[in-house]
Amino acid sequence: IAEAYLRLDMPFDALEHLEKAALSKDLSGKERLDCLYLLSLTYEQTGSVVKAIEALKEIVKIDPLFRNAAQHLKDLTQTARKFGRFYYLVKEGLLTEEQLEQAKEIARSVKKSIEEILLTRFGIDKASLGKSLAEYYRTEFVEFNELEVGTPPACIKGIKEHFFRSNNCIPIKEEKGTLYVAIDNPNDLIKIDNIRRTIKAKKFKFVVAFKEDIDKFINFFFDKYTISDQEDVFDQLEVEEEE
């Protein structure tokens, strides 16, 4: 079924079946290797580089010589590490290596995040940049939207604003016993530990957000949201002419 979907150029539908097949205990050794290899290629095609690397690692454990998987794993890992959380943008041709280096230099000189520089000076749209971060950190991407922000989670009460500013994080909602915390780097274990120790919640889900959007969430929840913060919201609105 997965191979049929791939022939129809429907990789996301194919992934659903490939993932199920990879978990099957009925596959022979050769069938499992073929399945994992096809899974890695499909992950890579859809931009899920981290998952592609994991599938290749499984292949190498079973047979390092299978279809040159070891070399492919090495090359893909080096490339992913080189571009980090912006790999998806480079892979999709939305950003060149030279532009990324320029953005890093500008960010250092003006003391702003690389994400903000890519958005404001290099024409990278928010959705693509968000997808790149979500792929790298393997979590959801969230952005601030004044019209969609709910009431502050109850757990915020009693915690100083400075804590959220210094850790670049903010709880944004609670659903079915899970507290969703927006953070600029979900891989920062020190920040994660600080949050778990300070905020009372049974279950956490850490989602990635731009630092600038986290600041807006904090401003909104601590009643410091200003007109300048709202400018981005109006920039996103499109004006349509009446007939």
Coordinates of C-alpha atoms in Angstrom, one line a residue:
I1 CA 0.0 0.0 0.0
A2 CA 2.8 2.4 0.9
E3 CA 4.6 1.7 -2.4
A4 CA 1.4 2.4 -4.3
Y5 CA 1.0 5.7 -2.5
L6 CA 4.6 6.7 -3.4
R7 CA 3.9 5.9 -7.0
L8 CA 1.0 8.3 -6.8
D9 CA 3.3 10.9 -5.3
M10 CA 1.5 10.8 -1.9
P11 CA 4.4 10.4 0.6
F12 CA 2.5 11.4 3.7
D13 CA -0.1 8.7 3.1
A14 CA 2.7 6.3 2.4
L15 CA 4.4 7.1 5.7
E16 CA 1.4 6.0 7.7
H17 CA 1.6 2.5 6.2
L18 CA 5.4 2.3 6.3
E19 CA 5.5 3.2 10.0
K20 CA 3.0 0.4 10.7
A21 CA 5.0 -2.1 8.5
A22 CA 8.2 -1.2 10.4
L23 CA 6.6 -2.3 13.6
S24 CA 5.5 -5.6 12.3
K25 CA 7.1 -8.7 13.8
D26 CA 6.2 -10.8 10.7
L27 CA 8.9 -9.2 8.4
S28 CA 11.9 -11.2 7.4
G29 CA 15.3 -9.6 7.8
K30 CA 15.5 -8.5 4.2
E31 CA 11.9 -7.2 4.2
R32 CA 12.6 -5.2 7.4
L33 CA 15.7 -3.6 5.8
D34 CA 13.8 -2.7 2.7
C35 CA 11.0 -1.2 4.7
L36 CA 13.3 0.9 6.9
Y37 CA 15.2 2.1 3.9
L38 CA 12.1 3.2 2.1
L39 CA 10.9 4.8 5.3
S40 CA 14.2 6.8 5.6
L41 CA 13.9 8.0 2.1
T42 CA 10.3 9.0 2.5
Y43 CA 11.0 10.8 5.8
E44 CA 13.8 12.7 4.0
Q45 CA 11.5 13.6 1.1
T46 CA 8.9 15.1 3.4
G47 CA 11.5 17.0 5.4
S48 CA 11.5 14.8 8.5
V49 CA 15.3 14.6 8.6
V50 CA 15.6 13.6 12.3
K51 CA 13.3 10.6 11.7
A52 CA 15.2 9.7 8.5
I53 CA 18.4 9.6 10.5
E54 CA 16.7 7.3 13.1
A55 CA 15.5 4.9 10.4
L56 CA 19.0 4.8 8.9
K57 CA 20.5 4.1 12.4
E58 CA 18.2 1.0 12.6
I59 CA 19.4 -0.2 9.3
V60 CA 23.1 0.2 10.2
K61 CA 22.5 -1.8 13.4
I62 CA 21.2 -4.7 11.4
D63 CA 23.4 -4.5 8.3
P64 CA 25.9 -1.6 7.9
L65 CA 26.6 -2.5 4.3
F66 CA 22.9 -2.5 3.2
R67 CA 22.5 -0.1 0.2
N68 CA 25.3 2.2 1.5
A69 CA 23.2 3.1 4.5
A70 CA 26.2 3.9 6.7
Q71 CA 27.5 6.5 4.4
H72 CA 24.1 8.0 3.8
L73 CA 23.6 8.2 7.6
K74 CA 27.0 10.0 8.0
D75 CA 26.3 12.5 5.2
L76 CA 22.8 13.3 6.3
T77 CA 23.9 13.7 10.0
Q78 CA 26.7 16.0 9.1
T79 CA 24.4 18.1 6.9
A80 CA 21.7 18.3 9.5
R81 CA 24.2 19.3 12.2
K82 CA 25.7 22.0 9.9
F83 CA 22.5 23.8 9.3
G84 CA 20.8 22.8 12.6
R85 CA 17.3 24.1 13.1
F86 CA 17.4 25.8 9.6
Y87 CA 18.1 22.6 7.7
Y88 CA 14.6 22.4 6.3
L89 CA 14.9 25.9 4.7
V90 CA 18.2 25.0 3.0
K91 CA 16.9 21.7 1.9
E92 CA 13.8 23.3 0.3
G93 CA 15.9 26.0 -1.4
L94 CA 14.3 28.8 0.6
L95 CA 17.7 29.8 2.1
T96 CA 21.3 29.4 0.9
E97 CA 24.3 28.6 3.1
E98 CA 25.7 32.0 2.3
Q99 CA 22.4 33.7 3.4
L100 CA 22.3 31.8 6.6
E101 CA 25.8 32.9 7.5
Q102 CA 24.9 36.5 6.7
A103 CA 21.8 36.3 8.9
K104 CA 23.9 35.0 11.8
E105 CA 26.4 37.9 11.4
I106 CA 23.5 40.4 11.3
A107 CA 21.9 38.8 14.3
R108 CA 25.1 39.1 16.3
S109 CA 25.6 42.7 15.3
V110 CA 22.1 43.9 16.1
K111 CA 21.6 41.5 19.1
K112 CA 18.5 39.9 17.8
S113 CA 17.5 36.3 17.1
I114 CA 18.5 34.7 13.8
E115 CA 14.8 33.8 13.3
E116 CA 13.8 37.5 13.4
I117 CA 16.5 38.4 10.9
L118 CA 15.4 35.7 8.5
L119 CA 11.8 36.9 8.8
T120 CA 12.5 40.6 8.4
R121 CA 15.5 40.8 6.1
F122 CA 15.6 37.6 4.0
G123 CA 12.0 37.2 3.1
I124 CA 11.5 33.8 4.9
D125 CA 7.8 33.4 5.7
K126 CA 6.8 32.5 9.2
A127 CA 5.1 29.3 8.2
S128 CA 8.2 27.9 6.6
L129 CA 10.5 28.9 9.4
G130 CA 8.1 27.5 11.9
K131 CA 8.0 24.2 10.1
S132 CA 11.8 24.1 10.1
L133 CA 11.9 24.6 13.9
A134 CA 9.1 22.0 14.4
E135 CA 11.0 19.5 12.4
Y136 CA 14.3 20.1 14.2
Y137 CA 12.9 20.0 17.7
R138 CA 10.3 17.3 16.8
T139 CA 7.4 19.2 18.4
E140 CA 4.6 21.6 17.5
F141 CA 5.3 25.2 16.4
V142 CA 3.1 27.9 17.9
E143 CA 2.9 31.6 17.2
F144 CA 1.3 34.5 19.0
N145 CA -2.1 35.6 17.7
E146 CA -3.9 38.1 19.9
L147 CA -7.3 36.9 18.5
E148 CA -6.6 33.3 19.5
V149 CA -4.9 33.7 22.9
G150 CA -7.0 32.5 25.8
T151 CA -6.9 33.3 29.4
P152 CA -3.6 32.8 31.2
P153 CA -3.1 29.3 32.7
A154 CA -3.7 29.3 36.4
C155 CA -0.2 28.0 37.1
I156 CA 1.3 31.4 36.1
K157 CA 0.0 33.0 39.3
G158 CA 2.6 33.4 42.0
I159 CA 5.5 33.1 39.5
K160 CA 7.5 36.2 38.8
E161 CA 7.6 37.6 35.2
H162 CA 11.4 37.6 35.3
F163 CA 11.4 33.8 35.5
F164 CA 9.6 33.5 32.1
R165 CA 11.8 36.3 30.6
S166 CA 15.1 34.7 31.7
N167 CA 14.1 31.2 30.5
N168 CA 12.4 32.4 27.3
C169 CA 9.3 30.3 28.1
I170 CA 5.6 30.7 28.9
P171 CA 2.7 28.3 29.6
I172 CA 0.1 29.1 27.0
K173 CA -2.7 26.7 27.7
E174 CA -3.8 23.6 29.6
E175 CA -5.7 20.8 27.8
K176 CA -6.8 17.4 29.3
G177 CA -4.3 17.6 32.1
T178 CA -1.4 18.6 29.9
L179 CA 0.3 22.0 30.3
Y180 CA 1.6 23.4 27.0
V181 CA 4.7 25.5 27.5
A182 CA 6.1 27.6 24.6
I183 CA 9.9 27.8 24.7
D184 CA 12.5 29.0 22.3
N185 CA 14.7 25.8 22.6
P186 CA 12.9 22.6 23.7
N187 CA 16.3 20.8 23.7
D188 CA 17.7 23.0 26.5
L189 CA 17.6 20.6 29.4
I190 CA 18.6 23.2 32.0
K191 CA 15.6 25.4 31.1
I192 CA 13.3 22.3 31.0
D193 CA 14.4 21.3 34.5
N194 CA 13.9 24.9 35.8
I195 CA 10.4 24.9 34.4
R196 CA 9.5 21.5 35.9
R197 CA 10.8 22.6 39.3
T198 CA 9.0 25.9 39.3
I199 CA 5.7 25.3 37.6
K200 CA 3.2 22.8 39.1
A201 CA 1.7 20.5 36.5
K202 CA 1.0 16.8 36.1
K203 CA 2.1 16.6 32.5
F204 CA 4.1 19.0 30.3
K205 CA 4.3 19.4 26.6
F206 CA 7.0 21.7 25.3
V207 CA 6.3 23.4 22.0
V208 CA 8.6 25.7 20.1
A209 CA 8.0 29.4 19.5
F210 CA 10.0 32.4 18.4
K211 CA 11.5 34.4 21.2
E212 CA 9.7 37.5 20.0
D213 CA 6.4 35.7 20.2
I214 CA 7.2 34.3 23.6
D215 CA 7.7 37.9 24.8
K216 CA 4.3 38.9 23.4
F217 CA 2.7 36.0 25.2
I218 CA 4.3 37.2 28.4
N219 CA 3.3 40.8 27.8
F220 CA -0.3 39.7 27.1
F221 CA -0.5 37.5 30.2
F222 CA 1.1 40.2 32.5
D223 CA -1.0 43.0 31.1
K224 CA 1.9 44.7 29.3
Y225 CA 0.6 44.2 25.8
T226 CA 1.0 47.5 23.9
I227 CA 0.1 49.1 20.6
S228 CA 3.6 48.3 19.2
D229 CA 3.0 44.6 20.0
Q230 CA -0.2 44.7 17.9
E231 CA 1.5 46.0 14.8
D232 CA 2.5 42.5 13.7
V233 CA -1.2 41.4 13.9
F234 CA -2.3 44.2 11.6
D235 CA 0.6 43.5 9.2
Q236 CA -0.9 40.0 8.7
L237 CA -4.3 41.3 7.6
E238 CA -5.0 41.6 3.9
V239 CA -7.0 44.4 2.5
E240 CA -9.5 43.3 -0.2
E241 CA -11.1 45.8 -2.6
E242 CA -14.9 45.8 -2.7
E243 CA -16.5 45.3 -6.0

